[in-house]
Coordinates of C-alpha atoms in Angstrom, one line a residue:
X1 CA -60.4 76.5 -50.0
X2 CA -61.5 72.9 -49.1
X3 CA -57.8 71.8 -49.3
X4 CA -56.8 74.5 -46.8
X5 CA -59.7 73.5 -44.4
X6 CA -58.6 69.9 -44.5
X7 CA -55.0 70.9 -43.8
X8 CA -56.1 72.9 -40.8
X9 CA -58.3 70.1 -39.5
X10 CA -55.4 67.6 -39.9
X11 CA -53.1 69.9 -37.9
X12 CA -55.7 70.3 -35.1
X13 CA -56.4 66.6 -35.0
X14 CA -52.7 65.9 -34.8
X15 CA -52.3 68.4 -32.0
X16 CA -55.1 66.9 -30.0
X17 CA -53.9 63.4 -30.6
X18 CA -50.3 64.0 -29.4
X19 CA -51.1 66.6 -26.7
X20 CA -49.4 65.8 -23.4
X21 CA -51.7 63.6 -21.3
X22 CA -51.5 64.9 -17.8
X23 CA -53.3 66.9 -15.1
X24 CA -51.9 70.2 -13.9
X25 CA -52.4 70.7 -10.1
X26 CA -54.3 73.6 -8.7
X27 CA -51.4 76.0 -8.0
X28 CA -52.0 76.1 -4.3
X29 CA -51.8 72.3 -4.0
X30 CA -48.5 72.3 -5.9
X31 CA -47.3 75.1 -3.7
X32 CA -48.4 73.1 -0.6
X33 CA -46.5 69.9 -1.7
X34 CA -43.3 71.7 -3.1
X35 CA -40.0 71.9 -1.3
X36 CA -39.3 75.4 -2.9
X37 CA -41.4 77.9 -4.8
X38 CA -39.3 80.7 -6.4
X39 CA -38.6 83.1 -9.2
X40 CA -35.2 82.8 -10.7
X41 CA -33.0 83.1 -13.8
X42 CA -31.1 80.2 -15.4
X43 CA -27.5 81.3 -15.2
X44 CA -25.9 78.0 -16.4
X45 CA -26.9 75.0 -18.5
X46 CA -24.3 72.2 -18.8
X47 CA -24.8 68.9 -20.6
X48 CA -23.6 65.6 -19.1
X49 CA -20.8 63.8 -20.9
X50 CA -23.3 61.5 -22.6
X51 CA -25.6 64.5 -23.4
X52 CA -28.6 62.6 -22.2
X53 CA -29.2 65.0 -19.3
X54 CA -28.2 68.6 -18.5
X55 CA -27.8 70.6 -15.3
X56 CA -29.4 74.0 -15.0
X57 CA -28.6 76.4 -12.2
X58 CA -31.0 79.1 -11.1
X59 CA -30.0 82.4 -9.6
X60 CA -33.0 82.9 -7.3
X61 CA -34.4 86.4 -7.0
X62 CA -37.5 85.7 -4.9
X63 CA -38.6 82.8 -2.6
X64 CA -42.3 82.3 -1.9
X65 CA -42.3 79.3 0.4
X66 CA -41.2 79.4 4.0
X67 CA -38.1 77.4 4.9
X68 CA -34.4 77.9 4.0
X69 CA -33.7 80.4 1.2
X70 CA -30.7 79.3 -1.0
X71 CA -29.4 81.8 -3.4
X72 CA -29.0 79.2 -6.1
X73 CA -30.5 75.8 -6.9
X74 CA -29.4 73.1 -9.4
X75 CA -31.6 70.6 -11.2
X76 CA -30.8 67.7 -13.5
X77 CA -33.1 67.6 -16.5
X78 CA -33.6 65.1 -19.3
X79 CA -32.0 66.4 -22.5
X80 CA -33.9 67.4 -25.7
X81 CA -35.0 64.9 -28.4
X82 CA -32.0 65.7 -30.6
X83 CA -29.7 64.3 -27.9
X84 CA -31.8 61.4 -26.5
X85 CA -33.3 60.3 -29.8
X86 CA -36.7 59.9 -28.0
X87 CA -39.6 62.3 -28.4
X88 CA -42.8 62.4 -26.4
X89 CA -45.6 65.0 -26.3
X90 CA -44.5 65.9 -22.8
X91 CA -41.1 67.0 -23.8
X92 CA -39.9 70.4 -22.7
X93 CA -36.6 72.2 -22.2
X94 CA -35.0 75.0 -20.2
X95 CA -32.5 77.5 -21.6
X96 CA -29.9 79.9 -20.2
X97 CA -31.1 83.4 -19.4
X98 CA -34.7 82.3 -19.1
X99 CA -36.6 83.5 -16.1
X100 CA -38.9 81.0 -14.4
X101 CA -41.4 80.6 -11.7
X102 CA -40.5 77.2 -10.3
X103 CA -42.4 74.8 -8.1
X104 CA -39.6 72.4 -7.0
X105 CA -40.4 69.0 -5.4
X106 CA -38.8 65.8 -4.4
X107 CA -39.0 62.8 -6.7
X108 CA -37.2 59.6 -5.7
X109 CA -35.2 61.5 -3.2
X110 CA -34.0 64.1 -5.7
X111 CA -35.0 67.7 -6.0
X112 CA -36.6 68.4 -9.4
X113 CA -39.1 70.5 -11.4
X114 CA -40.9 70.2 -14.7
X115 CA -41.9 72.6 -17.4
X116 CA -44.8 70.3 -18.4
X117 CA -47.7 69.0 -16.3
X118 CA -46.8 71.6 -13.6
X119 CA -47.4 75.3 -12.8
X120 CA -43.7 75.9 -13.3
X121 CA -43.3 78.3 -16.2
X122 CA -41.1 80.7 -18.1
X123 CA -42.0 84.3 -17.2
X124 CA -39.7 86.3 -19.4
X125 CA -42.4 87.6 -21.7
X126 CA -45.5 86.5 -19.9
X127 CA -45.7 87.6 -16.2
X128 CA -47.4 85.7 -13.5
X129 CA -51.2 86.2 -13.6
X130 CA -52.8 88.2 -10.9
X131 CA -54.7 85.3 -9.4
X132 CA -51.6 83.1 -9.1
X133 CA -49.6 86.0 -7.7
X134 CA -52.2 86.5 -5.0
X135 CA -51.9 82.8 -4.2
X136 CA -48.1 82.9 -4.1
X137 CA -48.2 85.9 -1.7
X138 CA -50.6 84.0 0.6
X139 CA -49.5 80.4 0.1
X140 CA -47.8 80.0 3.5
X141 CA -51.1 80.6 5.3
X142 CA -52.8 77.8 3.4
X143 CA -54.3 75.0 5.6
X144 CA -55.5 72.1 3.4
X145 CA -57.9 70.8 6.1
X146 CA -60.0 73.9 5.8
X147 CA -61.2 73.1 2.3
X148 CA -63.6 70.7 0.6
X149 CA -62.3 68.5 -2.2
X150 CA -64.0 66.5 -4.9
X151 CA -62.2 65.1 -8.0
X152 CA -58.6 66.1 -7.3
X153 CA -56.2 63.2 -8.1
X154 CA -53.8 64.0 -5.2
X155 CA -56.2 62.3 -2.8
X156 CA -57.3 58.7 -2.2
X157 CA -60.6 57.5 -3.7
X158 CA -63.2 57.1 -1.0
X159 CA -66.4 55.0 -0.8
X160 CA -69.1 54.3 1.8
X161 CA -68.4 52.3 5.0
X162 CA -72.0 52.0 6.0
X163 CA -73.8 49.5 3.7
X164 CA -76.1 51.4 1.3
X165 CA -78.0 48.4 -0.1
X166 CA -79.3 47.3 3.3
X167 CA -80.6 50.8 3.8
X168 CA -82.3 51.0 0.4
X169 CA -84.0 47.7 1.0
X170 CA -86.2 49.6 3.5
X171 CA -87.1 52.4 1.0
X172 CA -90.7 53.4 0.4
X173 CA -92.8 51.8 -2.4
X174 CA -94.6 54.5 -4.3
X175 CA -95.6 55.6 -7.8
X176 CA -92.9 58.3 -8.1
X177 CA -92.6 60.7 -11.0
X178 CA -89.0 60.9 -12.4
X179 CA -87.6 58.4 -9.8
X180 CA -83.9 59.3 -10.3
X181 CA -81.8 62.0 -8.7
X182 CA -78.1 63.0 -8.3
X183 CA -77.2 64.0 -4.7
X184 CA -74.1 65.5 -3.2
X185 CA -72.9 64.1 0.1
X186 CA -70.6 66.3 2.2
X187 CA -68.3 64.3 4.5
X188 CA -66.1 65.6 7.2
X189 CA -62.4 64.9 7.7
X190 CA -63.2 61.9 10.0
X191 CA -65.5 60.2 7.5
X192 CA -68.8 61.3 9.0
X193 CA -71.8 62.5 7.0
X194 CA -72.4 66.2 7.3
X195 CA -75.2 67.1 4.8
X196 CA -76.8 66.2 1.5
X197 CA -77.8 68.6 -1.3
X198 CA -79.4 68.2 -4.7
X199 CA -76.9 68.4 -7.6
X200 CA -79.2 70.6 -9.6
X201 CA -79.4 73.0 -6.7
X202 CA -75.8 72.9 -5.5
X203 CA -74.0 76.1 -4.7
X204 CA -70.3 76.0 -4.0
X205 CA -68.8 78.8 -1.8
X206 CA -65.2 79.5 -3.1
X207 CA -62.2 81.0 -1.4
X208 CA -61.1 84.1 -3.3
X209 CA -57.4 83.5 -2.8
X210 CA -56.9 79.8 -3.4
X211 CA -60.0 79.1 -5.6
X212 CA -61.1 76.1 -3.5
X213 CA -64.4 75.2 -2.0
X214 CA -65.1 76.3 1.6
X215 CA -68.7 75.3 1.8
X216 CA -71.8 74.2 0.0
X217 CA -75.5 74.8 0.2
X218 CA -78.8 74.0 -1.6
X219 CA -80.1 77.0 -3.6
X220 CA -83.7 75.9 -3.1
X221 CA -84.7 77.5 -6.4
X222 CA -87.0 74.6 -7.2
X223 CA -89.3 72.8 -4.8
X224 CA -88.0 69.4 -3.6
X225 CA -89.9 66.5 -5.2
X226 CA -91.4 63.7 -3.2
X227 CA -88.8 61.3 -4.7
X228 CA -85.9 63.6 -3.8
X229 CA -87.2 63.9 -0.3
X230 CA -87.4 60.2 0.2
X231 CA -84.0 59.6 -1.5
X232 CA -82.3 62.1 0.8
X233 CA -84.0 60.5 3.8
X234 CA -82.5 57.2 2.9
X235 CA -79.0 58.4 2.0
X236 CA -79.0 60.4 5.3
X237 CA -78.7 57.0 7.0
X238 CA -75.3 56.4 5.4
X239 CA -73.4 57.9 8.3
X240 CA -69.9 56.6 7.8
X241 CA -67.5 57.0 4.8
X242 CA -63.9 56.3 4.2
X243 CA -61.5 59.1 5.4
X244 CA -60.0 61.2 2.6
X245 CA -56.3 62.0 2.9
X246 CA -53.9 64.2 0.9
X247 CA -51.4 61.5 -0.3
X248 CA -48.2 63.5 0.1
X249 CA -48.9 64.6 3.7
X250 CA -51.5 62.2 5.0
X251 CA -53.7 65.0 6.3
X252 CA -57.4 64.3 6.5
X253 CA -59.8 66.6 4.6
X254 CA -63.5 67.1 4.1
X255 CA -64.9 66.0 0.8
X256 CA -67.9 65.9 -1.5
X257 CA -69.2 62.6 -3.1
X258 CA -71.9 62.3 -5.7
X259 CA -74.4 59.5 -5.7
X260 CA -77.2 58.6 -8.2
X261 CA -80.3 57.2 -6.5
X262 CA -83.1 55.6 -8.5
X263 CA -86.2 53.6 -8.1
X264 CA -87.5 51.0 -10.5
X265 CA -91.3 51.3 -10.9
X266 CA -91.5 47.7 -12.2
X267 CA -89.6 45.9 -9.5
X268 CA -90.3 48.4 -6.7
X269 CA -86.6 48.4 -5.9
X270 CA -84.2 51.2 -4.9
X271 CA -80.7 51.3 -6.3
X272 CA -77.6 53.6 -6.3
X273 CA -74.4 54.3 -8.2
X274 CA -71.4 56.2 -6.9

Protein backbone atom coordinates (compact mmCIF):
# COMPACT_ATOMS: atom_id res chain seq x y z
CA UNK A 1 0.00 0.00 0.00
CA UNK A 2 2.81 2.41 0.94
CA UNK A 3 4.60 1.59 -2.30
CA UNK A 4 1.47 2.40 -4.29
CA UNK A 5 1.05 5.75 -2.48
CA UNK A 6 4.68 6.64 -3.17
CA UNK A 7 4.22 5.80 -6.84
CA UNK A 8 1.15 8.02 -7.10
CA UNK A 9 2.95 10.87 -5.32
CA UNK A 10 5.90 10.52 -7.69
CA UNK A 11 3.60 10.77 -10.70
CA UNK A 12 1.84 13.82 -9.27
CA UNK A 13 5.13 15.56 -8.46
CA UNK A 14 6.45 14.77 -11.93
CA UNK A 15 3.28 16.16 -13.51
CA UNK A 16 3.47 19.36 -11.49
CA UNK A 17 7.19 19.76 -12.19
CA UNK A 18 6.85 19.44 -15.94
CA UNK A 19 3.49 21.17 -16.38
CA UNK A 20 3.52 23.79 -19.12
CA UNK A 21 4.40 27.14 -17.55
CA UNK A 22 2.10 29.67 -19.17
CA UNK A 23 -0.95 31.81 -18.55
CA UNK A 24 -4.14 31.24 -20.52
CA UNK A 25 -5.85 34.53 -21.42
CA UNK A 26 -9.38 35.34 -20.39
CA UNK A 27 -11.27 34.11 -23.52
CA UNK A 28 -12.66 37.56 -24.35
CA UNK A 29 -9.17 39.11 -24.33
CA UNK A 30 -7.92 36.39 -26.67
CA UNK A 31 -11.02 36.93 -28.83
CA UNK A 32 -10.34 40.67 -28.83
CA UNK A 33 -6.72 40.31 -30.00
CA UNK A 34 -7.31 37.48 -32.51
CA UNK A 35 -7.47 37.86 -36.27
CA UNK A 36 -10.01 35.04 -36.57
CA UNK A 37 -12.10 33.05 -34.11
CA UNK A 38 -13.84 30.05 -35.65
CA UNK A 39 -15.03 26.46 -35.43
CA UNK A 40 -13.59 24.16 -38.05
CA UNK A 41 -12.47 20.65 -38.95
CA UNK A 42 -8.94 19.71 -40.01
CA UNK A 43 -9.27 18.32 -43.51
CA UNK A 44 -5.56 18.06 -44.30
CA UNK A 45 -2.29 17.55 -42.42
CA UNK A 46 0.86 17.56 -44.53
CA UNK A 47 4.41 17.36 -43.17
CA UNK A 48 7.21 19.44 -44.66
CA UNK A 49 10.07 17.64 -46.45
CA UNK A 50 12.24 17.79 -43.34
CA UNK A 51 9.27 16.69 -41.16
CA UNK A 52 10.05 19.43 -38.65
CA UNK A 53 6.77 21.22 -39.32
CA UNK A 54 3.41 20.37 -40.80
CA UNK A 55 0.61 22.31 -42.41
CA UNK A 56 -2.98 21.86 -41.28
CA UNK A 57 -5.96 23.08 -43.26
CA UNK A 58 -9.24 23.89 -41.55
CA UNK A 59 -12.61 23.68 -43.26
CA UNK A 60 -14.42 26.43 -41.33
CA UNK A 61 -18.03 25.80 -40.33
CA UNK A 62 -18.62 28.91 -38.21
CA UNK A 63 -16.89 32.28 -37.87
CA UNK A 64 -17.35 34.28 -34.66
CA UNK A 65 -15.30 37.41 -35.24
CA UNK A 66 -16.34 40.19 -37.60
CA UNK A 67 -14.18 40.66 -40.69
CA UNK A 68 -13.62 38.54 -43.76
CA UNK A 69 -14.88 34.97 -43.60
CA UNK A 70 -12.60 32.55 -45.50
CA UNK A 71 -13.95 29.06 -46.03
CA UNK A 72 -10.55 27.52 -45.27
CA UNK A 73 -7.42 28.59 -43.38
CA UNK A 74 -3.97 27.01 -43.28
CA UNK A 75 -1.48 27.03 -40.42
CA UNK A 76 2.13 25.86 -40.15
CA UNK A 77 2.72 23.98 -36.89
CA UNK A 78 5.87 22.59 -35.25
CA UNK A 79 5.95 18.80 -35.64
CA UNK A 80 5.73 16.29 -32.81
CA UNK A 81 8.69 15.19 -30.67
CA UNK A 82 9.18 11.97 -32.65
CA UNK A 83 10.11 14.12 -35.68
CA UNK A 84 11.93 17.05 -34.05
CA UNK A 85 13.74 15.08 -31.35
CA UNK A 86 12.89 17.84 -28.87
CA UNK A 87 10.24 17.61 -26.16
CA UNK A 88 8.83 20.30 -23.90
CA UNK A 89 5.92 20.30 -21.48
CA UNK A 90 4.15 22.72 -23.85
CA UNK A 91 4.09 20.28 -26.79
CA UNK A 92 0.77 19.66 -28.53
CA UNK A 93 -0.40 18.38 -31.90
CA UNK A 94 -3.31 18.62 -34.31
CA UNK A 95 -4.73 15.71 -36.29
CA UNK A 96 -6.85 15.25 -39.37
CA UNK A 97 -10.62 15.04 -38.76
CA UNK A 98 -10.37 16.83 -35.43
CA UNK A 99 -12.86 19.65 -34.86
CA UNK A 100 -11.45 22.73 -33.18
CA UNK A 101 -12.44 26.06 -31.74
CA UNK A 102 -9.58 28.26 -32.90
CA UNK A 103 -8.38 31.68 -31.74
CA UNK A 104 -6.00 32.59 -34.58
CA UNK A 105 -3.55 35.46 -34.16
CA UNK A 106 -0.58 37.06 -35.89
CA UNK A 107 2.93 36.19 -34.67
CA UNK A 108 5.95 37.70 -36.42
CA UNK A 109 3.69 38.55 -39.34
CA UNK A 110 2.33 35.04 -39.78
CA UNK A 111 -1.11 33.73 -38.88
CA UNK A 112 -0.93 31.00 -36.25
CA UNK A 113 -2.76 29.30 -33.39
CA UNK A 114 -1.82 27.11 -30.45
CA UNK A 115 -3.33 24.13 -28.69
CA UNK A 116 -1.43 25.07 -25.52
CA UNK A 117 -1.48 28.28 -23.47
CA UNK A 118 -4.54 29.35 -25.44
CA UNK A 119 -8.31 28.95 -25.44
CA UNK A 120 -8.06 27.11 -28.78
CA UNK A 121 -9.20 23.54 -28.20
CA UNK A 122 -10.43 20.29 -29.71
CA UNK A 123 -14.23 20.10 -29.52
CA UNK A 124 -14.96 16.65 -30.98
CA UNK A 125 -15.91 15.03 -27.68
CA UNK A 126 -16.07 18.06 -25.41
CA UNK A 127 -18.35 20.84 -26.63
CA UNK A 128 -17.79 24.51 -25.94
CA UNK A 129 -18.89 25.46 -22.42
CA UNK A 130 -22.01 27.57 -21.96
CA UNK A 131 -20.11 30.56 -20.55
CA UNK A 132 -17.56 30.59 -23.38
CA UNK A 133 -20.31 30.11 -25.98
CA UNK A 134 -22.11 33.15 -24.59
CA UNK A 135 -18.88 35.13 -24.85
CA UNK A 136 -18.31 34.00 -28.44
CA UNK A 137 -21.83 34.99 -29.45
CA UNK A 138 -21.35 38.47 -27.98
CA UNK A 139 -17.63 38.99 -28.57
CA UNK A 140 -17.98 41.57 -31.33
CA UNK A 141 -19.76 43.96 -28.96
CA UNK A 142 -16.86 43.93 -26.46
CA UNK A 143 -15.23 47.30 -25.67
CA UNK A 144 -12.11 46.86 -23.57
CA UNK A 145 -12.18 50.42 -22.24
CA UNK A 146 -15.43 49.69 -20.37
CA UNK A 147 -13.79 47.27 -17.91
CA UNK A 148 -11.45 47.50 -14.92
CA UNK A 149 -8.26 45.44 -15.00
CA UNK A 150 -5.84 44.30 -12.29
CA UNK A 151 -3.25 41.56 -12.77
CA UNK A 152 -3.69 40.66 -16.44
CA UNK A 153 -0.33 40.20 -18.18
CA UNK A 154 -1.47 41.73 -21.48
CA UNK A 155 -1.12 45.25 -20.06
CA UNK A 156 1.81 47.43 -19.00
CA UNK A 157 2.71 47.54 -15.32
CA UNK A 158 1.76 50.91 -13.78
CA UNK A 159 3.01 52.85 -10.78
CA UNK A 160 2.29 56.23 -9.22
CA UNK A 161 3.28 59.53 -10.86
CA UNK A 162 2.52 61.64 -7.79
CA UNK A 163 5.27 61.13 -5.19
CA UNK A 164 3.84 59.10 -2.31
CA UNK A 165 6.70 59.51 0.15
CA UNK A 166 6.38 63.29 0.21
CA UNK A 167 2.69 62.89 1.05
CA UNK A 168 3.31 60.33 3.81
CA UNK A 169 5.82 62.68 5.45
CA UNK A 170 2.84 64.83 6.46
CA UNK A 171 0.93 61.90 7.99
CA UNK A 172 -0.52 62.19 11.48
CA UNK A 173 1.41 60.96 14.51
CA UNK A 174 -0.83 58.81 16.70
CA UNK A 175 -0.84 55.68 18.84
CA UNK A 176 -2.74 53.61 16.26
CA UNK A 177 -3.99 50.09 16.90
CA UNK A 178 -3.03 47.67 14.08
CA UNK A 179 -1.35 50.39 11.99
CA UNK A 180 -1.30 48.53 8.67
CA UNK A 181 -3.88 48.18 5.92
CA UNK A 182 -4.24 47.08 2.31
CA UNK A 183 -6.11 49.53 0.09
CA UNK A 184 -7.47 49.31 -3.45
CA UNK A 185 -6.94 52.30 -5.71
CA UNK A 186 -9.24 52.71 -8.71
CA UNK A 187 -7.63 54.70 -11.52
CA UNK A 188 -9.32 55.88 -14.70
CA UNK A 189 -8.09 55.45 -18.28
CA UNK A 190 -6.23 58.80 -18.10
CA UNK A 191 -4.30 57.89 -14.96
CA UNK A 192 -6.46 59.86 -12.53
CA UNK A 193 -7.44 58.60 -9.09
CA UNK A 194 -11.15 57.76 -8.88
CA UNK A 195 -11.65 56.11 -5.49
CA UNK A 196 -10.08 54.10 -2.67
CA UNK A 197 -11.60 51.07 -0.94
CA UNK A 198 -10.45 48.73 1.81
CA UNK A 199 -9.27 45.34 0.55
CA UNK A 200 -11.13 43.42 3.26
CA UNK A 201 -14.34 45.18 2.24
CA UNK A 202 -13.85 45.12 -1.55
CA UNK A 203 -16.78 44.04 -3.72
CA UNK A 204 -16.21 43.56 -7.45
CA UNK A 205 -19.14 43.97 -9.81
CA UNK A 206 -18.73 41.49 -12.66
CA UNK A 207 -20.09 41.47 -16.20
CA UNK A 208 -22.17 38.31 -16.73
CA UNK A 209 -21.04 37.80 -20.33
CA UNK A 210 -17.29 38.48 -20.28
CA UNK A 211 -16.58 37.83 -16.58
CA UNK A 212 -14.68 41.11 -16.20
CA UNK A 213 -14.94 43.78 -13.52
CA UNK A 214 -17.21 46.71 -14.33
CA UNK A 215 -17.12 48.46 -10.95
CA UNK A 216 -16.05 48.19 -7.31
CA UNK A 217 -17.45 49.32 -3.98
CA UNK A 218 -16.75 49.12 -0.25
CA UNK A 219 -19.08 46.64 1.47
CA UNK A 220 -18.97 48.60 4.75
CA UNK A 221 -19.54 45.43 6.77
CA UNK A 222 -17.04 46.53 9.39
CA UNK A 223 -16.60 50.07 10.74
CA UNK A 224 -13.60 51.91 9.36
CA UNK A 225 -10.77 52.19 11.87
CA UNK A 226 -9.03 55.43 12.74
CA UNK A 227 -5.88 54.19 11.03
CA UNK A 228 -7.74 53.19 7.85
CA UNK A 229 -9.43 56.59 7.75
CA UNK A 230 -6.11 58.45 8.01
CA UNK A 231 -4.39 56.11 5.52
CA UNK A 232 -7.17 56.66 2.97
CA UNK A 233 -6.96 60.41 3.51
CA UNK A 234 -3.23 60.34 2.73
CA UNK A 235 -3.43 58.07 -0.32
CA UNK A 236 -6.33 60.15 -1.68
CA UNK A 237 -3.72 62.85 -2.32
CA UNK A 238 -1.92 60.58 -4.82
CA UNK A 239 -3.89 61.93 -7.75
CA UNK A 240 -1.83 60.89 -10.78
CA UNK A 241 -0.82 57.39 -11.89
CA UNK A 242 0.67 55.96 -15.04
CA UNK A 243 -1.78 55.20 -17.83
CA UNK A 244 -2.57 51.52 -18.36
CA UNK A 245 -2.75 50.31 -21.97
CA UNK A 246 -3.63 47.04 -23.64
CA UNK A 247 -0.32 46.14 -25.30
CA UNK A 248 -1.72 44.83 -28.58
CA UNK A 249 -3.97 47.79 -29.37
CA UNK A 250 -2.61 50.63 -27.22
CA UNK A 251 -6.08 51.41 -25.85
CA UNK A 252 -6.21 53.01 -22.38
CA UNK A 253 -8.20 51.20 -19.68
CA UNK A 254 -9.24 51.83 -16.06
CA UNK A 255 -7.43 49.70 -13.51
CA UNK A 256 -7.10 48.71 -9.88
CA UNK A 257 -3.85 48.96 -7.90
CA UNK A 258 -3.25 47.60 -4.41
CA UNK A 259 -1.14 49.41 -1.84
CA UNK A 260 -0.01 48.45 1.65
CA UNK A 261 0.11 51.42 4.01
CA UNK A 262 1.70 51.13 7.44
CA UNK A 263 2.81 53.25 10.37
CA UNK A 264 5.82 52.50 12.61
CA UNK A 265 4.90 53.23 16.23
CA UNK A 266 8.59 53.43 17.21
CA UNK A 267 9.80 55.86 14.55
CA UNK A 268 6.45 57.59 13.98
CA UNK A 269 6.91 57.20 10.23
CA UNK A 270 4.44 56.22 7.53
CA UNK A 271 5.47 53.90 4.70
CA UNK A 272 3.90 52.09 1.74
CA UNK A 273 4.45 49.17 -0.60
CA UNK A 274 2.89 48.65 -4.03
